[in-house]
mmCIF file of C-alpha atoms in Angstrom:
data_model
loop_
_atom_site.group_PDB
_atom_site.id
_atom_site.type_symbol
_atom_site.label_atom_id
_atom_site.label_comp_id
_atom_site.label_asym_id
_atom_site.label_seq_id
_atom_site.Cartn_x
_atom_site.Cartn_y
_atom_site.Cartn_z
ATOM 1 C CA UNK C 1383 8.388 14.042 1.476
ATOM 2 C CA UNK C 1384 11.003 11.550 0.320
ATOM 3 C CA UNK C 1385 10.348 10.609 -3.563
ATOM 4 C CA UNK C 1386 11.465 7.580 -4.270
ATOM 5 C CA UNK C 1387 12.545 6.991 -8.073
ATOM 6 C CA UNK C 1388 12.486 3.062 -9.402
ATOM 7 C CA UNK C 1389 12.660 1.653 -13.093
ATOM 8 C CA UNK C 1390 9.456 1.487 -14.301
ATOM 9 C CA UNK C 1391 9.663 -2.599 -15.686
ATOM 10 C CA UNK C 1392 12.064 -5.010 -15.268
ATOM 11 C CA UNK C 1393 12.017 -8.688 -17.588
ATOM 12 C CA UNK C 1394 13.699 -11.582 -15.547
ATOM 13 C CA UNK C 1395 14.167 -15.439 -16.286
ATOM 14 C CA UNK C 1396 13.561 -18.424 -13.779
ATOM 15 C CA UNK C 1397 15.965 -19.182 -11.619
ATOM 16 C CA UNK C 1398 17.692 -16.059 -11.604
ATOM 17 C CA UNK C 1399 18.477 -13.452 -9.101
ATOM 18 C CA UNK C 1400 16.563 -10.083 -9.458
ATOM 19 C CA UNK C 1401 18.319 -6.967 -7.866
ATOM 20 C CA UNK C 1402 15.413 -3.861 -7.857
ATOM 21 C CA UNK C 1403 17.405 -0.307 -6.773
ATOM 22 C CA UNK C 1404 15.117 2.348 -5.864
ATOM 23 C CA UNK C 1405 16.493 5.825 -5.264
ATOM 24 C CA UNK C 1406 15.479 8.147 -2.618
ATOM 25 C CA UNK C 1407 18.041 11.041 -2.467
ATOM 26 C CA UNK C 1408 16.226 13.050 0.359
ATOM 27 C CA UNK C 1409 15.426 10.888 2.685
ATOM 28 C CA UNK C 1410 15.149 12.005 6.145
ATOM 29 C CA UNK C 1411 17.975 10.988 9.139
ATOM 30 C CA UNK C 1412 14.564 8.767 10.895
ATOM 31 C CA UNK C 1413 12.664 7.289 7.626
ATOM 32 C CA UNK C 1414 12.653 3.458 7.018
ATOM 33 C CA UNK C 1415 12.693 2.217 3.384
ATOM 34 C CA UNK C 1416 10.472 -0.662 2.892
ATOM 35 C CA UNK C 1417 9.265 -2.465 -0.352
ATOM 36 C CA UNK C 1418 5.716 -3.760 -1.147
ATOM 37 C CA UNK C 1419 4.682 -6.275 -3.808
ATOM 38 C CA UNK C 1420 1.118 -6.268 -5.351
ATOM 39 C CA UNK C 1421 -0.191 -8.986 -7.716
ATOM 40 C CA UNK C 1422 -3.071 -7.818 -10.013
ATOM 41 C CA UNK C 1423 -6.481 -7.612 -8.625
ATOM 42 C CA UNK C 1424 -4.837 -8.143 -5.208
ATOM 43 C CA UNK C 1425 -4.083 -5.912 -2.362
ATOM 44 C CA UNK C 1426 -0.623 -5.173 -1.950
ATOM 45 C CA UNK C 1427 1.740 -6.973 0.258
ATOM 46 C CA UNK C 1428 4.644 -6.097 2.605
ATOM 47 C CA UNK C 1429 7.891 -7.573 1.826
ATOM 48 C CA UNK C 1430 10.841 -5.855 4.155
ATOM 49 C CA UNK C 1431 11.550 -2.695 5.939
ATOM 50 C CA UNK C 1432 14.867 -1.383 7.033
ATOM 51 C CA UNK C 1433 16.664 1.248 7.696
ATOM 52 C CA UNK C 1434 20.425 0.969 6.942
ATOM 53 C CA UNK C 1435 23.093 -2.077 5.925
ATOM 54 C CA UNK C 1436 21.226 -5.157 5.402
ATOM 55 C CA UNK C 1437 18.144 -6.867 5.899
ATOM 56 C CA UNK C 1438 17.296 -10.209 4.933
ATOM 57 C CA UNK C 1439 13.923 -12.550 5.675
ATOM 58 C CA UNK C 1440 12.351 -15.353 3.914
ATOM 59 C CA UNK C 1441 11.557 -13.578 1.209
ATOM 60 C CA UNK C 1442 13.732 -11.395 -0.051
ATOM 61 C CA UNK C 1443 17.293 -9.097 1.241
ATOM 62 C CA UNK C 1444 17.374 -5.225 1.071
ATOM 63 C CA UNK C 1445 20.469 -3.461 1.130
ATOM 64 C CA UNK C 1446 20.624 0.071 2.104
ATOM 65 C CA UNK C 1447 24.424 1.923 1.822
ATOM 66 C CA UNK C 1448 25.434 4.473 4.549
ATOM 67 C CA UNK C 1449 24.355 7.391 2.589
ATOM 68 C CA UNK C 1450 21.057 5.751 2.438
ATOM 69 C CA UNK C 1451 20.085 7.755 -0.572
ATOM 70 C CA UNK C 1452 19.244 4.267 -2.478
ATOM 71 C CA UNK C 1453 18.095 0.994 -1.621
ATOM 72 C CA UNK C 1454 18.131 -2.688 -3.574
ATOM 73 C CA UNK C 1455 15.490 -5.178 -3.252
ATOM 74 C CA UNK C 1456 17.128 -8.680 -4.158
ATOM 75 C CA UNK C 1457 15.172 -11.578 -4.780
ATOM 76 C CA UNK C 1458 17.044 -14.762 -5.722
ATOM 77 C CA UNK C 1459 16.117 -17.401 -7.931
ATOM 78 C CA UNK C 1460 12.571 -15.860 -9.307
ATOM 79 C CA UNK C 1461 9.630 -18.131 -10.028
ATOM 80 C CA UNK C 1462 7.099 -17.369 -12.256
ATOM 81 C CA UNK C 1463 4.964 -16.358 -9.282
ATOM 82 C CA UNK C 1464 6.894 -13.265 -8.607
ATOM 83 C CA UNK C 1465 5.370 -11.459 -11.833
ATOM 84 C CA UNK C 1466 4.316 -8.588 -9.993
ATOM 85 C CA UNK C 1467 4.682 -5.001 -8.982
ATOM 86 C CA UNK C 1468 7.183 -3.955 -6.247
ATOM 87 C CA UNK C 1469 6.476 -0.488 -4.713
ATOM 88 C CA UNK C 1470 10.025 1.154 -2.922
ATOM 89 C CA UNK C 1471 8.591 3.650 -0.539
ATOM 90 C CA UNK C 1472 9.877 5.913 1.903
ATOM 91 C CA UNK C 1473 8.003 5.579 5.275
ATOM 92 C CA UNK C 1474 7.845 9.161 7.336
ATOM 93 C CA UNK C 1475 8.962 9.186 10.770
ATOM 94 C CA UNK C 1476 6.975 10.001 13.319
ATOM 95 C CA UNK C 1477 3.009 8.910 14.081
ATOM 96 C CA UNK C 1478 1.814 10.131 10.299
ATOM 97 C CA UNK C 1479 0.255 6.742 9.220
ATOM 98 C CA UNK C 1480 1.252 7.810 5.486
ATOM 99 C CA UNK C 1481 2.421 5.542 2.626
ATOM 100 C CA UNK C 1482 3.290 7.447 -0.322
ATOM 101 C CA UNK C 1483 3.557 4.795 -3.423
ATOM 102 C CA UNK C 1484 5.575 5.869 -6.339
ATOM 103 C CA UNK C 1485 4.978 4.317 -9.891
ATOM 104 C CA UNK C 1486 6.383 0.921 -8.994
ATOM 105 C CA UNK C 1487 8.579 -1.291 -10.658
ATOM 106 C CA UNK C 1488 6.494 -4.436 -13.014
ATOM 107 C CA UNK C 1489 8.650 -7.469 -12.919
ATOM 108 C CA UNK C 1490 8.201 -10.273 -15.608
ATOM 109 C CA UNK C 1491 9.396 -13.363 -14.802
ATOM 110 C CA UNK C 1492 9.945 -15.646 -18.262
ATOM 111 C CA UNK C 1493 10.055 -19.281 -18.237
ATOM 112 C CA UNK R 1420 -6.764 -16.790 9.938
ATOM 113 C CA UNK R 1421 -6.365 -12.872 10.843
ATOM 114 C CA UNK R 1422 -7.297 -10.677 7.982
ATOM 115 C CA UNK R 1423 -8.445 -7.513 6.053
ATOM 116 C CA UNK R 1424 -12.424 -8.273 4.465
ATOM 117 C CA UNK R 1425 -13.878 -5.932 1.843
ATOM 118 C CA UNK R 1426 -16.916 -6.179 0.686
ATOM 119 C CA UNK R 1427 -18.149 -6.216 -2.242
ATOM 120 C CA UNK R 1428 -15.425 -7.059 -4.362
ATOM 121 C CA UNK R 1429 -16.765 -5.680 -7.042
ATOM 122 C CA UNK R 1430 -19.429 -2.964 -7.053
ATOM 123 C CA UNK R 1431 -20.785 -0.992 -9.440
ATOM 124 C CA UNK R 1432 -23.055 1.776 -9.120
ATOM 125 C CA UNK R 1433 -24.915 4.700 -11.374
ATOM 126 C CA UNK R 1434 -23.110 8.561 -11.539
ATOM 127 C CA UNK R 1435 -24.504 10.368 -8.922
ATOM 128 C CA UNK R 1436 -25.924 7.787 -6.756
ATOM 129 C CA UNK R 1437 -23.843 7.281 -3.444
ATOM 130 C CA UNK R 1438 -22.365 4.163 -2.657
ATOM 131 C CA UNK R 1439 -21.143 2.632 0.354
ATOM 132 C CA UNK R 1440 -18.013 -0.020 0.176
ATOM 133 C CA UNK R 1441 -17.090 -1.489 3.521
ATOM 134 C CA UNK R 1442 -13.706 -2.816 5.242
ATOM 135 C CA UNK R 1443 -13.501 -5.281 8.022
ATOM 136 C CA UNK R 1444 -10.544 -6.550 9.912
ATOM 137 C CA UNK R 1445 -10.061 -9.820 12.774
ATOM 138 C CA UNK R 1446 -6.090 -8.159 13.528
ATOM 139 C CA UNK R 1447 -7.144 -5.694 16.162
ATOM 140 C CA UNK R 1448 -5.071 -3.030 14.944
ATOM 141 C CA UNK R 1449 -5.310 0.458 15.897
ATOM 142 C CA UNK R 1450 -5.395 1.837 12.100
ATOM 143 C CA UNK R 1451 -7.257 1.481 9.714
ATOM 144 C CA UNK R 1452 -6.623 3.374 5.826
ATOM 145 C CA UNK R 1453 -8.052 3.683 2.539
ATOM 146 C CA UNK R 1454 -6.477 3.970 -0.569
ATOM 147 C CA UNK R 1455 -7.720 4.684 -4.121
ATOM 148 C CA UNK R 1456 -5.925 2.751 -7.235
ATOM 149 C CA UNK R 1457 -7.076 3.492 -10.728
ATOM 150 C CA UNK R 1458 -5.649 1.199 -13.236
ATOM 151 C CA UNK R 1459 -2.249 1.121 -14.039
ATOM 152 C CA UNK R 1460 -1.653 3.291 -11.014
ATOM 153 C CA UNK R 1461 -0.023 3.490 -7.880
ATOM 154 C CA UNK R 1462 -2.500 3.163 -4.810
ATOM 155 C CA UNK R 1463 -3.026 6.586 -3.478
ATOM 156 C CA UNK R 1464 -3.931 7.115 0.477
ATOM 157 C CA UNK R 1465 -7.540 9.150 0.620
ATOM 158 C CA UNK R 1466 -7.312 9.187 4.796
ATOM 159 C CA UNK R 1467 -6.829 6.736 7.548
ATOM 160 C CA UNK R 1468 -8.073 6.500 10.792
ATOM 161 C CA UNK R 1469 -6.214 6.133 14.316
ATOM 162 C CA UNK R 1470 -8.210 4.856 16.672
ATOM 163 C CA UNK R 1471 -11.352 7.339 16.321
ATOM 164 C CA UNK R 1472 -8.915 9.913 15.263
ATOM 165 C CA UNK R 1473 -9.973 10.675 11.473
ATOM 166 C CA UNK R 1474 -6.918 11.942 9.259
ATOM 167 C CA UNK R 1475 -8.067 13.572 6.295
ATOM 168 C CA UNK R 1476 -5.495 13.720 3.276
ATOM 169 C CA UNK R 1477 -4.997 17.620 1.538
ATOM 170 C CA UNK R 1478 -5.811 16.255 -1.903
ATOM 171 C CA UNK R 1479 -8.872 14.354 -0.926
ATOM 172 C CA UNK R 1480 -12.175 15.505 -2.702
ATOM 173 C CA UNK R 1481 -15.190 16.094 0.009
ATOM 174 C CA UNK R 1482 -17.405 13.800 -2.301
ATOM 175 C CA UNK R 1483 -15.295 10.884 -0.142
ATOM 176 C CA UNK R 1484 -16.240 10.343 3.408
ATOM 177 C CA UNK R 1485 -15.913 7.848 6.026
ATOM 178 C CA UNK R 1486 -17.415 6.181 8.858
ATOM 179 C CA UNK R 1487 -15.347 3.925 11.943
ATOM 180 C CA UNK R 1488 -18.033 2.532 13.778
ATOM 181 C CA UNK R 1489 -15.924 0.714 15.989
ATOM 182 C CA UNK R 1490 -12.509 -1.430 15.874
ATOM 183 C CA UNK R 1491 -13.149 -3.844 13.354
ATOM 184 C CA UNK R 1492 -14.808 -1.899 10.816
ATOM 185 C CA UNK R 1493 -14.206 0.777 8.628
ATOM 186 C CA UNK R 1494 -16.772 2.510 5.725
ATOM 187 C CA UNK R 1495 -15.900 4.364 2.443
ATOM 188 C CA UNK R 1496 -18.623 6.168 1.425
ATOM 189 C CA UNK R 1497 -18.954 8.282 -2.315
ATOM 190 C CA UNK R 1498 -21.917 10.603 -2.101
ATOM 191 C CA UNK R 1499 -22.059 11.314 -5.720
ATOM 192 C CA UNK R 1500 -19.903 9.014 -7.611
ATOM 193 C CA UNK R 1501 -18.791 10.414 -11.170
ATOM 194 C CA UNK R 1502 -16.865 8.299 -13.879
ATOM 195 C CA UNK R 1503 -13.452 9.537 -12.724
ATOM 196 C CA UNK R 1504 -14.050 7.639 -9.121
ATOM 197 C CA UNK R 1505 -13.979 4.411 -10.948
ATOM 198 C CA UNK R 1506 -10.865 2.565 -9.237
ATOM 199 C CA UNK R 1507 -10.231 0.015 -6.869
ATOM 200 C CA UNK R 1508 -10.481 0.409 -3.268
ATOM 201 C CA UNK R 1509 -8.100 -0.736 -0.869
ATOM 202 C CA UNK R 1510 -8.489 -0.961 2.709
ATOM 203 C CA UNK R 1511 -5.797 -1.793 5.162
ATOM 204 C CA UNK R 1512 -4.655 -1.622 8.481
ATOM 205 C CA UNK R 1513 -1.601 -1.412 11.212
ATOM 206 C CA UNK R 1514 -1.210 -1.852 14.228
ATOM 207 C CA UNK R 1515 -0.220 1.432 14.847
ATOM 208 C CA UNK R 1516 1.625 4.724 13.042
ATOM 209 C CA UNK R 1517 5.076 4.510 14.712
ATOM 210 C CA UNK R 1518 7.911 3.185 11.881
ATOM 211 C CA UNK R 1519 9.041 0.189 14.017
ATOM 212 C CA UNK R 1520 5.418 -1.328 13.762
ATOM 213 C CA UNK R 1521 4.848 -0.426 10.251
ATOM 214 C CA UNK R 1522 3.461 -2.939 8.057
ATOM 215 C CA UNK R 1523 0.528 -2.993 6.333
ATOM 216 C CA UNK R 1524 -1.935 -5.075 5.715
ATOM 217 C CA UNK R 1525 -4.178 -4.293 2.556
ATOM 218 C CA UNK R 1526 -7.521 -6.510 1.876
ATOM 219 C CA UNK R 1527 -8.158 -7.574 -1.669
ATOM 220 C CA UNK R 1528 -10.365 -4.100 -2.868
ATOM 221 C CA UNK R 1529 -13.135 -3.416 -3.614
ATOM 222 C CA UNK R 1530 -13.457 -2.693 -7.846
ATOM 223 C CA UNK R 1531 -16.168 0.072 -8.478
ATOM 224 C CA UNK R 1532 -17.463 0.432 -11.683
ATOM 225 C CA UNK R 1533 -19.029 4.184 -12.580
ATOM 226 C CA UNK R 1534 -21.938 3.623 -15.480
#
């Protein structure tokens, strides 16, 4: 199994752009990396998937570099209402059905 | 709107008496998983189902069991709940397994209390 290894908290201001790099040195040549964020008390929520370059929706962009060995979450200009947790996880190829979270990264957003 | 239900939200229950939290879902999907989160944790994956197809994890204790009646819904059940079980528990579903369709969807949990 790909572990995934993110920094544990992260402090951010309003307004500003939040880059998130998760590292997963053994992934395998068919695994996706995709990012989850869960609020407290809430279920958590998928954000993006991808598998190399760049990906970008509403939300947020992940980049992914040709060794695919890391990946960055970027969201620009946090609100306060991105104070959460954001889970980098590795997702097995193949029909396994398995999502392995690792410790997750808590991001405060300050006024 | 389409969506993951659990119910209760919050439960709580006696040591040793079994207890029966329950998952439904209006998205059709093929999948259905449950996850145990203890605070300040990451959620950890007890099983899922595919289909009728029940996929047990390794690590998961024989004290957790569950039921998929049909489609929609999906059963945890503890048969003798001790004070380390105390967590929240997250159901969720996807469509299917394959990593092109592979979003989750997670309900809001299901908080059990152990007294």
């Amino acid at each position: 199994l790909a572990k995934t290894t993110q920094p544990i908290s992260m402090d951010s201001y309003e307004g500003q752009e939040v880059n998130i790099t998760c590292s997963h040195n053994n992934i395998a040549t068919n695994d996706y990396i995709t990012w989850y964020q869960q609020f407290p008390s809430q279920g958590p929520r998928f954000i993006i998937q991808g598998y190399k370059t760049k990906v970008t929706n509403e939300v947020a962009s992940l980049f992914i570099p040709a060794d695919r060995k890391s990946s960055t979450l970027s969201l620009p200009r946090v609100s306060l209402s991105d104070t959460a947790v954001y889970y980098c996880l590795v997702v097995l190829s193949g029909n396994t059905g398995k999502l392995i979270f690792g410790q997750g990264t808590t991001l405060q957003v300050k006024p | 709107d389409a969506m993951v239900i659990q119910n209760p939200r919050y439960q709580v229950t006696q040591f040793g008496k079994p207890v029966t939290l329950s998952c439904s879902q209006t998205l059709n999907h093929n999948v259905m998983y449950w996850y145990q989160q203890k605070s300040s944790q990451a959620p950890k994956l007890l099983f899922h189902y595919y289909d009728k197809d029940f996929n047990n994890e390794a690590d998961t204790p024989d004290n957790f069991q569950s039921r998929r009646p049909n489609t929609s819904f999906c059963f945890l059940d503890i048969r003798s709940p001790g004070l380390g079980d105390a967590a929240m528990y997250l159901c969720a579903t996807s469509r299917d397994r394959s990593s092109w369709t592979y979003e989750q969807y997670f309900g809001p949990g299901t908080r059990l209390t152990v007294t």
